[in-house]
């Protein structure tokens, strides 16, 4: 108990001095009184890190978790940073929105207090909002910054704090470090930090009511502009997965005369407990089970879905009696194909650009090159793609689209972040157009495969017990014979890129074109037989993620290459070097083929 008294007592005292939330104060007091030193150390010794994704983590008491105090500290640091470094733009104010998760509304009010304390106007969303409306509002209202309180598709016990700058993009380096330093210098709550409701001329509480119609109008006009003759989509089922999308998309559809759809009744209203879902992420197996049941009972053959904060979009189609679930890579290709068709209407001198992330399908690049469109690869995350799109626009490009494989799609004409509401409306417009051509989304995808090669993907993850184990795996891979021998199993490694060490065997100077990041772990290998394999450590979860893509003349050929690659990775990398990593024994490829692992 001496170590508890010596090293943790000052931290406990500081927490209890600063925290005025009775629930989290009680948590720390109970841990102290029951002498749970290990848990107190985990909660108090390390601070939750503010990075390019802002904050995200489990809601609990302690400096390492998401709670009222850490939200206050982050907001004070951000407010002080904006006041000190962008004082001339302070009158533009800050947008603050939140989703329907536990504590989201409370965290948003506490954030507002910090900005008001610095004399920064707050344009506040009083009700639950879809995430894309915040970056939209930043550009639409020419605000200095935006904050969205959301944990997107994370489990119910999590929450987060997402920050946008004046360009409508998520903050990126080096601004994240500068804000983090400012947070460290403003940890003690300011006077009125815990106020229940801001009472100030700087607080504008009715912003969302005015802003939402402007956002939905923009979405509708944009999606309509992508077709020559707009017609109604075929009947479909919609689920927002207990999130805020149900507050926006059904009304938007009905306002446009789209009425032949059914919302999944048990998932339509926001519910922060996500009671019908094993995991509130449309990528996860089982997430769309209720939507499938609803569609089957009503004879509908199309499903669309948003994740809980509506920045992601998913779709499924019934094909020959079975449901086919489109991956993010499938949808990226489908949406790009639709948008490319409508580019015939723009000035021939316009330089058009598209983007996707380094772990997303290579198919977009092939499609762009065939159309004479500039393609650029980006690091993972829309903090990179949004800012890259802005730079391309400054160079004279018209950026029409960006996507990443995790069901995220960006349409810069609406906002510079992933946007599941716009993606849904563009998809419905595209589906109606394809129907006039005798195609469904599935048959359109097969048509694209016939033209550009069948692209098969297998994206999943290994569970890691801790960051040290993940780091040990990457160290072992780098020190192994693979890079020098340039072989993995039966495959020849044609190119090796290490984004952590800043090495790329495929460039003249052996330096990656993308910015290296020593704080993250990411390796990409290009193999013969048109296979690309990426492995990276997740920055927000206890996972090592992997992404395999092959391109073959047939579906079967592409599936074989993907499966062979994963088996080689397991045999030569995972099992010898990281016996503590666990993984799923049955994995579906993007065509639905189930890979059985020993």
Tab-separated table of C-alpha atoms in Angstrom, residues 22-483:
chain	number	residue	atom	x	y	z
A	22	UNK	CA	-20.445	13.032	-8.698
A	23	UNK	CA	-20.393	9.758	-10.670
A	24	UNK	CA	-16.731	9.855	-11.668
A	25	UNK	CA	-15.655	11.269	-8.279
A	26	UNK	CA	-17.361	8.292	-6.669
A	27	UNK	CA	-15.561	5.873	-8.987
A	28	UNK	CA	-12.144	7.134	-7.919
A	29	UNK	CA	-13.140	7.261	-4.242
A	30	UNK	CA	-14.333	3.659	-4.357
A	31	UNK	CA	-11.133	2.500	-6.042
A	32	UNK	CA	-9.121	4.384	-3.422
A	33	UNK	CA	-11.100	3.027	-0.492
A	34	UNK	CA	-10.877	-0.565	-1.777
A	35	UNK	CA	-7.141	-0.096	-2.362
A	36	UNK	CA	-7.243	-1.069	-6.057
A	37	UNK	CA	-3.811	0.311	-6.830
A	38	UNK	CA	-3.409	-1.325	-10.257
A	39	UNK	CA	-6.724	0.047	-11.513
A	40	UNK	CA	-6.003	3.499	-10.104
A	41	UNK	CA	-2.617	3.511	-11.785
A	42	UNK	CA	-4.223	2.583	-15.128
A	43	UNK	CA	-6.839	5.321	-14.720
A	44	UNK	CA	-4.657	8.161	-13.418
A	45	UNK	CA	-0.997	7.827	-14.406
A	46	UNK	CA	-1.407	8.287	-18.163
A	47	UNK	CA	-3.478	10.977	-19.841
A	48	UNK	CA	-5.816	10.211	-22.717
A	49	UNK	CA	-3.872	11.373	-25.750
A	50	UNK	CA	-5.106	14.133	-28.016
A	51	UNK	CA	-4.110	13.373	-31.611
A	52	UNK	CA	-5.244	13.858	-35.193
A	53	UNK	CA	-8.396	11.927	-34.333
A	54	UNK	CA	-8.974	14.178	-31.304
A	55	UNK	CA	-9.993	12.017	-28.343
A	56	UNK	CA	-11.670	8.623	-28.254
A	57	UNK	CA	-11.909	6.015	-25.536
A	58	UNK	CA	-13.902	4.306	-22.815
A	59	UNK	CA	-16.077	6.509	-20.626
A	60	UNK	CA	-14.864	6.142	-17.035
A	61	UNK	CA	-13.242	8.144	-14.264
A	62	UNK	CA	-9.562	8.974	-14.601
A	63	UNK	CA	-7.184	11.043	-16.687
A	64	UNK	CA	-6.786	8.175	-19.187
A	65	UNK	CA	-10.507	7.939	-20.036
A	66	UNK	CA	-13.294	9.929	-21.641
A	67	UNK	CA	-15.192	11.855	-18.970
A	68	UNK	CA	-16.379	15.356	-18.114
A	69	UNK	CA	-13.031	16.474	-16.727
A	70	UNK	CA	-10.921	15.297	-19.680
A	71	UNK	CA	-13.425	16.911	-22.075
A	72	UNK	CA	-13.117	20.181	-20.134
A	73	UNK	CA	-9.316	19.966	-20.271
A	74	UNK	CA	-9.277	19.235	-24.016
A	75	UNK	CA	-11.710	22.090	-24.686
A	76	UNK	CA	-9.723	24.562	-22.603
A	77	UNK	CA	-6.545	23.661	-24.432
A	78	UNK	CA	-8.235	23.944	-27.835
A	79	UNK	CA	-9.924	27.250	-26.951
A	80	UNK	CA	-6.682	28.760	-25.664
A	81	UNK	CA	-4.818	27.558	-28.763
A	82	UNK	CA	-7.382	29.163	-31.089
A	83	UNK	CA	-7.344	32.400	-29.110
A	84	UNK	CA	-3.524	32.597	-29.006
A	85	UNK	CA	-2.708	31.514	-32.576
A	86	UNK	CA	-5.791	32.551	-34.580
A	87	UNK	CA	-7.075	35.546	-32.662
A	88	UNK	CA	-8.047	37.451	-35.821
A	89	UNK	CA	-10.549	34.694	-36.693
A	90	UNK	CA	-12.091	34.339	-33.228
A	91	UNK	CA	-15.262	36.305	-34.194
A	92	UNK	CA	-16.121	33.508	-36.630
A	93	UNK	CA	-16.778	31.209	-33.690
A	94	UNK	CA	-16.766	27.444	-33.224
A	95	UNK	CA	-19.393	24.879	-34.252
A	96	UNK	CA	-20.204	22.289	-31.546
A	97	UNK	CA	-22.318	19.221	-32.287
A	98	UNK	CA	-22.928	15.886	-30.620
A	99	UNK	CA	-24.484	12.498	-31.324
A	100	UNK	CA	-26.955	10.550	-29.146
A	101	UNK	CA	-24.463	8.538	-27.079
A	102	UNK	CA	-24.400	8.523	-23.313
A	103	UNK	CA	-22.929	11.836	-22.053
A	104	UNK	CA	-22.546	13.342	-25.538
A	105	UNK	CA	-24.921	16.252	-24.862
A	106	UNK	CA	-23.259	16.892	-21.497
A	107	UNK	CA	-19.763	16.849	-23.003
A	108	UNK	CA	-20.857	19.290	-25.724
A	109	UNK	CA	-22.077	21.817	-23.124
A	110	UNK	CA	-18.847	21.504	-21.128
A	111	UNK	CA	-16.884	22.104	-24.331
A	112	UNK	CA	-18.967	25.223	-25.033
A	113	UNK	CA	-18.086	26.650	-21.599
A	114	UNK	CA	-14.387	26.643	-22.471
A	115	UNK	CA	-14.786	28.564	-25.733
A	116	UNK	CA	-17.125	31.089	-24.165
A	117	UNK	CA	-14.561	31.680	-21.410
A	118	UNK	CA	-12.159	32.835	-24.129
A	119	UNK	CA	-14.746	35.068	-25.782
A	120	UNK	CA	-15.147	32.706	-28.740
A	121	UNK	CA	-18.723	32.526	-30.094
A	122	UNK	CA	-20.264	29.058	-29.970
A	123	UNK	CA	-22.688	27.889	-32.678
A	124	UNK	CA	-24.292	25.071	-30.724
A	125	UNK	CA	-26.314	22.074	-31.933
A	126	UNK	CA	-28.876	21.632	-29.156
A	127	UNK	CA	-30.146	18.248	-30.382
A	128	UNK	CA	-28.398	15.089	-31.581
A	129	UNK	CA	-26.781	15.657	-34.973
A	130	UNK	CA	-25.257	13.588	-37.760
A	131	UNK	CA	-21.490	14.051	-37.820
A	132	UNK	CA	-21.216	15.391	-41.424
A	133	UNK	CA	-23.226	18.469	-40.464
A	134	UNK	CA	-20.335	19.769	-38.352
A	135	UNK	CA	-17.695	19.936	-41.138
A	136	UNK	CA	-20.439	21.178	-43.461
A	137	UNK	CA	-21.305	23.926	-40.975
A	138	UNK	CA	-17.667	24.959	-40.551
A	139	UNK	CA	-17.380	25.795	-44.250
A	140	UNK	CA	-20.980	26.951	-44.708
A	141	UNK	CA	-20.763	29.406	-41.791
A	142	UNK	CA	-17.049	30.178	-42.280
A	143	UNK	CA	-16.358	29.198	-38.667
A	144	UNK	CA	-12.904	29.066	-37.112
A	145	UNK	CA	-13.263	25.446	-35.991
A	146	UNK	CA	-15.706	22.669	-35.202
A	147	UNK	CA	-16.087	20.039	-32.499
A	148	UNK	CA	-18.185	16.879	-32.797
A	149	UNK	CA	-18.722	14.762	-29.698
A	150	UNK	CA	-19.032	11.205	-31.029
A	151	UNK	CA	-17.382	7.807	-30.943
A	152	UNK	CA	-18.850	6.909	-34.339
A	153	UNK	CA	-19.298	3.112	-34.490
A	154	UNK	CA	-17.453	2.230	-31.270
A	155	UNK	CA	-19.148	0.210	-28.496
A	156	UNK	CA	-21.710	1.831	-26.202
A	157	UNK	CA	-19.232	2.452	-23.378
A	158	UNK	CA	-17.036	4.686	-25.600
A	159	UNK	CA	-17.181	8.327	-26.587
A	160	UNK	CA	-14.975	10.765	-28.468
A	161	UNK	CA	-14.156	14.347	-29.387
A	162	UNK	CA	-13.469	15.160	-33.031
A	163	UNK	CA	-11.956	18.496	-34.087
A	164	UNK	CA	-12.172	20.343	-37.422
A	165	UNK	CA	-10.279	23.450	-38.484
A	166	UNK	CA	-11.518	26.403	-40.524
A	167	UNK	CA	-11.087	24.546	-43.839
A	168	UNK	CA	-13.736	22.016	-42.744
A	169	UNK	CA	-11.167	19.208	-42.459
A	170	UNK	CA	-10.159	17.245	-39.413
A	171	UNK	CA	-7.058	18.691	-37.802
A	172	UNK	CA	-3.757	17.163	-38.845
A	173	UNK	CA	-0.104	17.382	-37.901
A	174	UNK	CA	1.484	19.551	-36.553
A	175	UNK	CA	-1.668	21.218	-35.222
A	176	UNK	CA	-2.585	18.176	-33.122
A	177	UNK	CA	0.713	18.425	-31.226
A	178	UNK	CA	0.293	22.175	-30.720
A	179	UNK	CA	-3.218	21.664	-29.335
A	180	UNK	CA	-1.985	18.802	-27.135
A	181	UNK	CA	0.678	21.085	-25.662
A	182	UNK	CA	-1.966	23.739	-25.005
A	183	UNK	CA	-4.137	21.162	-23.222
A	184	UNK	CA	-1.228	20.239	-20.938
A	185	UNK	CA	-0.906	23.916	-20.009
A	186	UNK	CA	-4.618	24.339	-19.203
A	187	UNK	CA	-5.531	21.297	-17.112
A	188	UNK	CA	-7.094	22.998	-14.114
A	189	UNK	CA	-10.789	23.756	-14.788
A	190	UNK	CA	-11.472	27.439	-15.305
A	191	UNK	CA	-14.234	29.310	-13.429
A	192	UNK	CA	-17.662	28.288	-14.808
A	193	UNK	CA	-16.117	25.202	-16.452
A	194	UNK	CA	-18.807	23.040	-14.871
A	195	UNK	CA	-21.784	25.284	-15.685
A	196	UNK	CA	-24.870	23.291	-16.679
A	197	UNK	CA	-25.947	25.713	-19.407
A	198	UNK	CA	-23.900	28.596	-20.803
A	199	UNK	CA	-25.470	31.972	-20.169
A	200	UNK	CA	-23.659	34.247	-22.580
A	201	UNK	CA	-24.160	36.421	-25.631
A	202	UNK	CA	-21.558	34.170	-27.267
A	203	UNK	CA	-23.795	31.081	-26.998
A	204	UNK	CA	-26.138	30.439	-29.954
A	205	UNK	CA	-28.292	27.443	-29.060
A	206	UNK	CA	-30.569	27.174	-32.114
A	207	UNK	CA	-27.885	26.688	-34.758
A	208	UNK	CA	-28.798	23.133	-35.786
A	209	UNK	CA	-32.415	24.054	-36.526
A	210	UNK	CA	-31.171	26.639	-39.033
A	211	UNK	CA	-28.269	24.599	-40.341
A	212	UNK	CA	-29.852	21.180	-41.002
A	213	UNK	CA	-32.147	22.378	-43.847
A	214	UNK	CA	-29.151	23.966	-45.582
A	215	UNK	CA	-27.217	20.691	-45.291
A	216	UNK	CA	-30.037	18.472	-46.573
A	217	UNK	CA	-30.731	20.883	-49.445
A	218	UNK	CA	-27.067	20.731	-50.440
A	219	UNK	CA	-27.101	16.922	-50.248
A	220	UNK	CA	-30.198	16.700	-52.415
A	221	UNK	CA	-29.006	19.152	-55.062
A	222	UNK	CA	-25.641	17.425	-55.252
A	223	UNK	CA	-27.048	13.893	-55.563
A	224	UNK	CA	-29.549	15.082	-58.171
A	225	UNK	CA	-26.740	16.719	-60.154
A	226	UNK	CA	-25.113	13.320	-60.651
A	227	UNK	CA	-27.907	12.066	-62.953
A	228	UNK	CA	-29.375	13.430	-66.190
A	229	UNK	CA	-32.983	12.473	-65.464
A	230	UNK	CA	-33.665	11.763	-61.831
A	231	UNK	CA	-36.115	8.934	-61.059
A	232	UNK	CA	-37.212	7.242	-57.862
A	233	UNK	CA	-35.068	4.396	-56.529
A	234	UNK	CA	-36.446	0.895	-56.096
A	235	UNK	CA	-38.010	-0.067	-52.717
A	236	UNK	CA	-35.469	-0.486	-49.921
A	237	UNK	CA	-35.000	-1.024	-46.196
A	238	UNK	CA	-33.072	1.485	-44.098
A	239	UNK	CA	-31.405	1.162	-40.706
A	240	UNK	CA	-29.470	3.835	-38.772
A	241	UNK	CA	-28.325	1.179	-36.239
A	242	UNK	CA	-29.859	3.036	-33.268
A	243	UNK	CA	-28.044	6.198	-34.322
A	244	UNK	CA	-28.775	9.737	-35.432
A	245	UNK	CA	-29.160	8.935	-39.129
A	246	UNK	CA	-32.767	7.995	-38.405
A	247	UNK	CA	-33.415	11.610	-37.453
A	248	UNK	CA	-32.350	12.845	-40.905
A	249	UNK	CA	-32.394	10.353	-43.794
A	250	UNK	CA	-36.032	9.143	-43.675
A	251	UNK	CA	-37.354	12.719	-43.576
A	252	UNK	CA	-34.980	13.727	-46.368
A	253	UNK	CA	-36.227	10.867	-48.526
A	254	UNK	CA	-39.892	11.638	-47.857
A	255	UNK	CA	-39.377	15.331	-48.631
A	256	UNK	CA	-38.221	14.265	-52.095
A	257	UNK	CA	-41.145	11.949	-52.698
A	258	UNK	CA	-39.187	8.783	-51.928
A	259	UNK	CA	-41.724	6.882	-49.846
A	260	UNK	CA	-41.377	3.229	-50.843
A	261	UNK	CA	-38.967	2.272	-48.097
A	262	UNK	CA	-39.148	0.740	-44.638
A	263	UNK	CA	-37.048	1.746	-41.656
A	264	UNK	CA	-36.047	-1.042	-39.279
A	265	UNK	CA	-38.472	-0.310	-36.461
A	266	UNK	CA	-36.366	-1.573	-33.555
A	267	UNK	CA	-33.299	0.406	-34.714
A	268	UNK	CA	-34.851	3.649	-35.961
A	269	UNK	CA	-34.773	5.731	-32.773
A	270	UNK	CA	-31.413	6.730	-31.256
A	271	UNK	CA	-30.513	4.435	-28.377
A	272	UNK	CA	-27.042	4.777	-26.821
A	273	UNK	CA	-27.151	1.196	-25.505
A	274	UNK	CA	-27.461	-0.303	-29.037
A	275	UNK	CA	-29.670	-3.075	-27.611
A	276	UNK	CA	-30.195	-5.089	-30.817
A	277	UNK	CA	-26.586	-5.081	-31.972
A	278	UNK	CA	-23.553	-7.183	-31.062
A	279	UNK	CA	-21.419	-4.234	-32.224
A	280	UNK	CA	-22.774	-0.962	-33.729
A	281	UNK	CA	-20.658	-1.100	-36.874
A	282	UNK	CA	-22.217	-2.012	-40.242
A	283	UNK	CA	-18.937	-3.714	-41.208
A	284	UNK	CA	-19.336	-6.284	-38.440
A	285	UNK	CA	-21.008	-9.633	-39.043
A	286	UNK	CA	-24.580	-9.610	-37.757
A	287	UNK	CA	-24.999	-5.829	-37.689
A	288	UNK	CA	-27.543	-5.891	-40.519
A	289	UNK	CA	-29.432	-9.013	-39.395
A	290	UNK	CA	-32.581	-7.089	-38.430
A	291	UNK	CA	-32.487	-5.207	-41.728
A	292	UNK	CA	-32.265	-8.523	-43.569
A	293	UNK	CA	-35.218	-9.916	-41.585
A	294	UNK	CA	-37.256	-6.801	-42.349
A	295	UNK	CA	-36.417	-6.906	-46.050
A	296	UNK	CA	-37.200	-10.619	-46.328
A	297	UNK	CA	-40.544	-10.185	-44.572
A	298	UNK	CA	-41.535	-7.375	-46.963
A	299	UNK	CA	-40.087	-8.826	-50.149
A	300	UNK	CA	-37.565	-6.002	-50.569
A	301	UNK	CA	-34.179	-6.770	-52.123
A	302	UNK	CA	-32.135	-3.693	-51.232
A	303	UNK	CA	-30.811	-2.519	-47.847
A	304	UNK	CA	-29.011	0.691	-46.976
A	305	UNK	CA	-27.525	1.564	-43.580
A	306	UNK	CA	-25.648	4.224	-41.658
A	307	UNK	CA	-23.432	3.754	-38.647
A	308	UNK	CA	-24.576	5.432	-35.390
A	309	UNK	CA	-23.238	8.916	-36.206
A	310	UNK	CA	-24.132	8.604	-39.921
A	311	UNK	CA	-20.698	9.335	-41.327
A	312	UNK	CA	-20.451	5.820	-42.816
A	313	UNK	CA	-22.720	4.092	-45.334
A	314	UNK	CA	-23.339	0.432	-46.137
A	315	UNK	CA	-25.572	-1.439	-48.557
A	316	UNK	CA	-26.651	-4.996	-49.325
A	317	UNK	CA	-28.580	-6.554	-52.208
A	318	UNK	CA	-30.380	-9.870	-52.491
A	319	UNK	CA	-28.832	-11.786	-55.369
A	320	UNK	CA	-30.206	-15.166	-56.466
A	321	UNK	CA	-31.897	-15.667	-53.120
A	322	UNK	CA	-28.885	-14.737	-50.939
A	323	UNK	CA	-27.799	-11.417	-49.489
A	324	UNK	CA	-24.638	-9.845	-50.885
A	325	UNK	CA	-23.045	-7.251	-48.593
A	326	UNK	CA	-21.067	-4.597	-50.448
A	327	UNK	CA	-17.697	-3.796	-48.926
A	328	UNK	CA	-16.332	-0.284	-48.698
A	329	UNK	CA	-14.114	-1.065	-51.680
A	330	UNK	CA	-17.091	-2.277	-53.719
A	331	UNK	CA	-19.079	0.826	-52.868
A	332	UNK	CA	-16.118	3.088	-53.572
A	333	UNK	CA	-15.866	1.671	-57.098
A	334	UNK	CA	-19.628	1.882	-57.667
A	335	UNK	CA	-19.945	5.482	-56.500
A	336	UNK	CA	-16.837	6.524	-58.445
A	337	UNK	CA	-18.199	4.940	-61.619
A	338	UNK	CA	-21.473	6.834	-61.192
A	339	UNK	CA	-19.715	10.147	-60.529
A	340	UNK	CA	-17.355	9.647	-63.481
A	341	UNK	CA	-20.371	9.318	-65.785
A	342	UNK	CA	-21.670	12.744	-64.780
A	343	UNK	CA	-18.283	14.423	-65.404
A	344	UNK	CA	-19.193	14.549	-69.080
A	345	UNK	CA	-21.167	17.693	-68.226
A	346	UNK	CA	-18.230	19.697	-66.879
A	347	UNK	CA	-15.741	21.856	-68.759
A	348	UNK	CA	-13.241	19.719	-70.669
A	349	UNK	CA	-10.409	21.891	-69.351
A	350	UNK	CA	-11.258	21.043	-65.736
A	351	UNK	CA	-8.617	18.933	-64.049
A	352	UNK	CA	-10.463	16.272	-62.047
A	353	UNK	CA	-8.964	14.362	-59.112
A	354	UNK	CA	-10.007	11.491	-56.856
A	355	UNK	CA	-8.420	9.989	-53.752
A	356	UNK	CA	-8.440	6.909	-51.640
A	357	UNK	CA	-6.444	5.659	-48.675
A	358	UNK	CA	-3.365	3.489	-48.795
A	359	UNK	CA	-5.293	0.455	-47.496
A	360	UNK	CA	-8.193	0.808	-49.925
A	361	UNK	CA	-8.665	-0.883	-53.293
A	362	UNK	CA	-6.329	-0.190	-56.211
A	363	UNK	CA	-9.378	-0.358	-58.461
A	364	UNK	CA	-10.131	3.365	-58.139
A	365	UNK	CA	-6.706	4.240	-59.553
A	366	UNK	CA	-7.269	1.966	-62.572
A	367	UNK	CA	-10.684	3.492	-63.197
A	368	UNK	CA	-9.329	7.027	-62.881
A	369	UNK	CA	-6.389	6.427	-65.228
A	370	UNK	CA	-8.735	4.968	-67.843
A	371	UNK	CA	-10.821	8.153	-67.679
A	372	UNK	CA	-7.859	10.542	-67.689
A	373	UNK	CA	-8.568	11.568	-64.092
A	374	UNK	CA	-5.775	12.349	-61.640
A	375	UNK	CA	-5.520	9.847	-58.768
A	376	UNK	CA	-3.674	10.355	-55.507
A	377	UNK	CA	-3.110	7.927	-52.656
A	378	UNK	CA	-3.455	9.155	-49.090
A	379	UNK	CA	-2.604	7.909	-45.647
A	380	UNK	CA	-5.439	6.206	-43.782
A	381	UNK	CA	-8.159	8.488	-42.469
A	382	UNK	CA	-10.140	11.457	-43.748
A	383	UNK	CA	-7.941	13.849	-41.809
A	384	UNK	CA	-5.472	13.092	-44.595
A	385	UNK	CA	-7.898	12.886	-47.521
A	386	UNK	CA	-9.787	16.040	-46.575
A	387	UNK	CA	-6.637	18.127	-46.282
A	388	UNK	CA	-5.162	16.551	-49.434
A	389	UNK	CA	-8.347	17.445	-51.325
A	390	UNK	CA	-8.023	21.045	-50.158
A	391	UNK	CA	-4.412	21.220	-51.383
A	392	UNK	CA	-5.381	19.758	-54.750
A	393	UNK	CA	-8.149	22.343	-55.087
A	394	UNK	CA	-5.646	25.088	-54.348
A	395	UNK	CA	-3.610	23.697	-57.272
A	396	UNK	CA	-6.554	23.995	-59.618
A	397	UNK	CA	-8.096	20.509	-59.394
A	398	UNK	CA	-11.761	19.710	-59.009
A	399	UNK	CA	-11.840	16.893	-56.428
A	400	UNK	CA	-15.010	14.930	-56.988
A	401	UNK	CA	-14.646	11.980	-54.611
A	402	UNK	CA	-12.551	10.203	-51.993
A	403	UNK	CA	-13.123	6.983	-50.111
A	404	UNK	CA	-11.614	4.471	-47.736
A	405	UNK	CA	-12.431	0.808	-47.367
A	406	UNK	CA	-14.016	1.248	-43.906
A	407	UNK	CA	-17.316	2.365	-45.506
A	408	UNK	CA	-16.275	6.029	-45.651
A	409	UNK	CA	-16.985	8.289	-48.661
A	410	UNK	CA	-16.280	11.996	-49.078
A	411	UNK	CA	-17.961	14.397	-51.493
A	412	UNK	CA	-16.135	17.755	-51.269
A	413	UNK	CA	-19.060	19.631	-52.798
A	414	UNK	CA	-20.897	18.871	-49.531
A	415	UNK	CA	-18.166	18.531	-46.903
A	416	UNK	CA	-14.535	17.518	-46.402
A	417	UNK	CA	-15.116	14.450	-44.262
A	418	UNK	CA	-16.826	11.117	-44.717
A	419	UNK	CA	-20.556	11.566	-45.130
A	420	UNK	CA	-22.978	8.656	-44.889
A	421	UNK	CA	-26.072	10.741	-45.620
A	422	UNK	CA	-24.731	12.086	-48.920
A	423	UNK	CA	-23.374	8.628	-49.807
A	424	UNK	CA	-26.844	7.137	-49.287
A	425	UNK	CA	-28.542	9.704	-51.533
A	426	UNK	CA	-25.910	9.432	-54.267
A	427	UNK	CA	-26.196	5.640	-54.136
A	428	UNK	CA	-29.989	5.773	-54.447
A	429	UNK	CA	-29.644	8.121	-57.437
A	430	UNK	CA	-27.081	5.790	-59.003
A	431	UNK	CA	-29.218	2.699	-58.367
A	432	UNK	CA	-32.179	4.297	-60.125
A	433	UNK	CA	-29.994	5.215	-63.100
A	434	UNK	CA	-28.562	1.703	-63.343
A	435	UNK	CA	-32.070	0.246	-63.204
A	436	UNK	CA	-32.928	2.162	-66.394
A	437	UNK	CA	-29.907	0.434	-67.961
A	438	UNK	CA	-31.134	-2.993	-66.837
A	439	UNK	CA	-28.557	-3.215	-64.057
A	440	UNK	CA	-28.633	-3.596	-60.299
A	441	UNK	CA	-25.794	-2.434	-58.030
A	442	UNK	CA	-24.486	-6.021	-57.957
A	443	UNK	CA	-24.557	-6.518	-61.729
A	444	UNK	CA	-23.009	-3.070	-62.210
A	445	UNK	CA	-20.156	-4.172	-59.920
A	446	UNK	CA	-19.656	-7.317	-61.996
A	447	UNK	CA	-19.572	-5.156	-65.112
A	448	UNK	CA	-16.782	-3.071	-63.540
A	449	UNK	CA	-14.880	-6.237	-62.591
A	450	UNK	CA	-15.099	-7.449	-66.174
A	451	UNK	CA	-13.604	-4.161	-67.346
A	452	UNK	CA	-10.894	-3.610	-64.713
A	453	UNK	CA	-10.213	-7.112	-63.370
A	454	UNK	CA	-11.831	-8.940	-60.479
A	455	UNK	CA	-10.607	-7.307	-57.274
A	456	UNK	CA	-10.923	-9.517	-54.217
A	457	UNK	CA	-10.232	-8.257	-50.712
A	458	UNK	CA	-9.856	-9.782	-47.275
A	459	UNK	CA	-9.646	-7.189	-44.525
A	460	UNK	CA	-9.655	-8.203	-40.874
A	461	UNK	CA	-7.545	-7.984	-37.733
A	462	UNK	CA	-5.556	-9.837	-35.112
A	463	UNK	CA	-6.415	-9.063	-31.497
A	464	UNK	CA	-3.407	-7.883	-29.526
A	465	UNK	CA	-3.226	-8.026	-25.708
A	466	UNK	CA	-1.293	-4.738	-25.514
A	467	UNK	CA	0.655	-2.188	-27.627
A	468	UNK	CA	3.965	-3.798	-26.609
A	469	UNK	CA	2.974	-7.095	-28.253
A	470	UNK	CA	1.986	-5.263	-31.436
A	471	UNK	CA	5.303	-3.400	-31.452
A	472	UNK	CA	7.220	-6.658	-30.933
A	473	UNK	CA	5.529	-8.152	-33.998
A	474	UNK	CA	6.587	-5.271	-36.266
A	475	UNK	CA	10.124	-5.326	-34.835
A	476	UNK	CA	10.329	-9.055	-35.529
A	477	UNK	CA	9.114	-8.635	-39.095
A	478	UNK	CA	11.657	-5.897	-39.768
A	479	UNK	CA	14.527	-7.894	-38.285
A	480	UNK	CA	13.522	-11.087	-40.093
A	481	UNK	CA	14.774	-12.218	-43.513
A	482	UNK	CA	11.725	-11.078	-45.467
A	483	UNK	CA	12.951	-7.668	-46.616
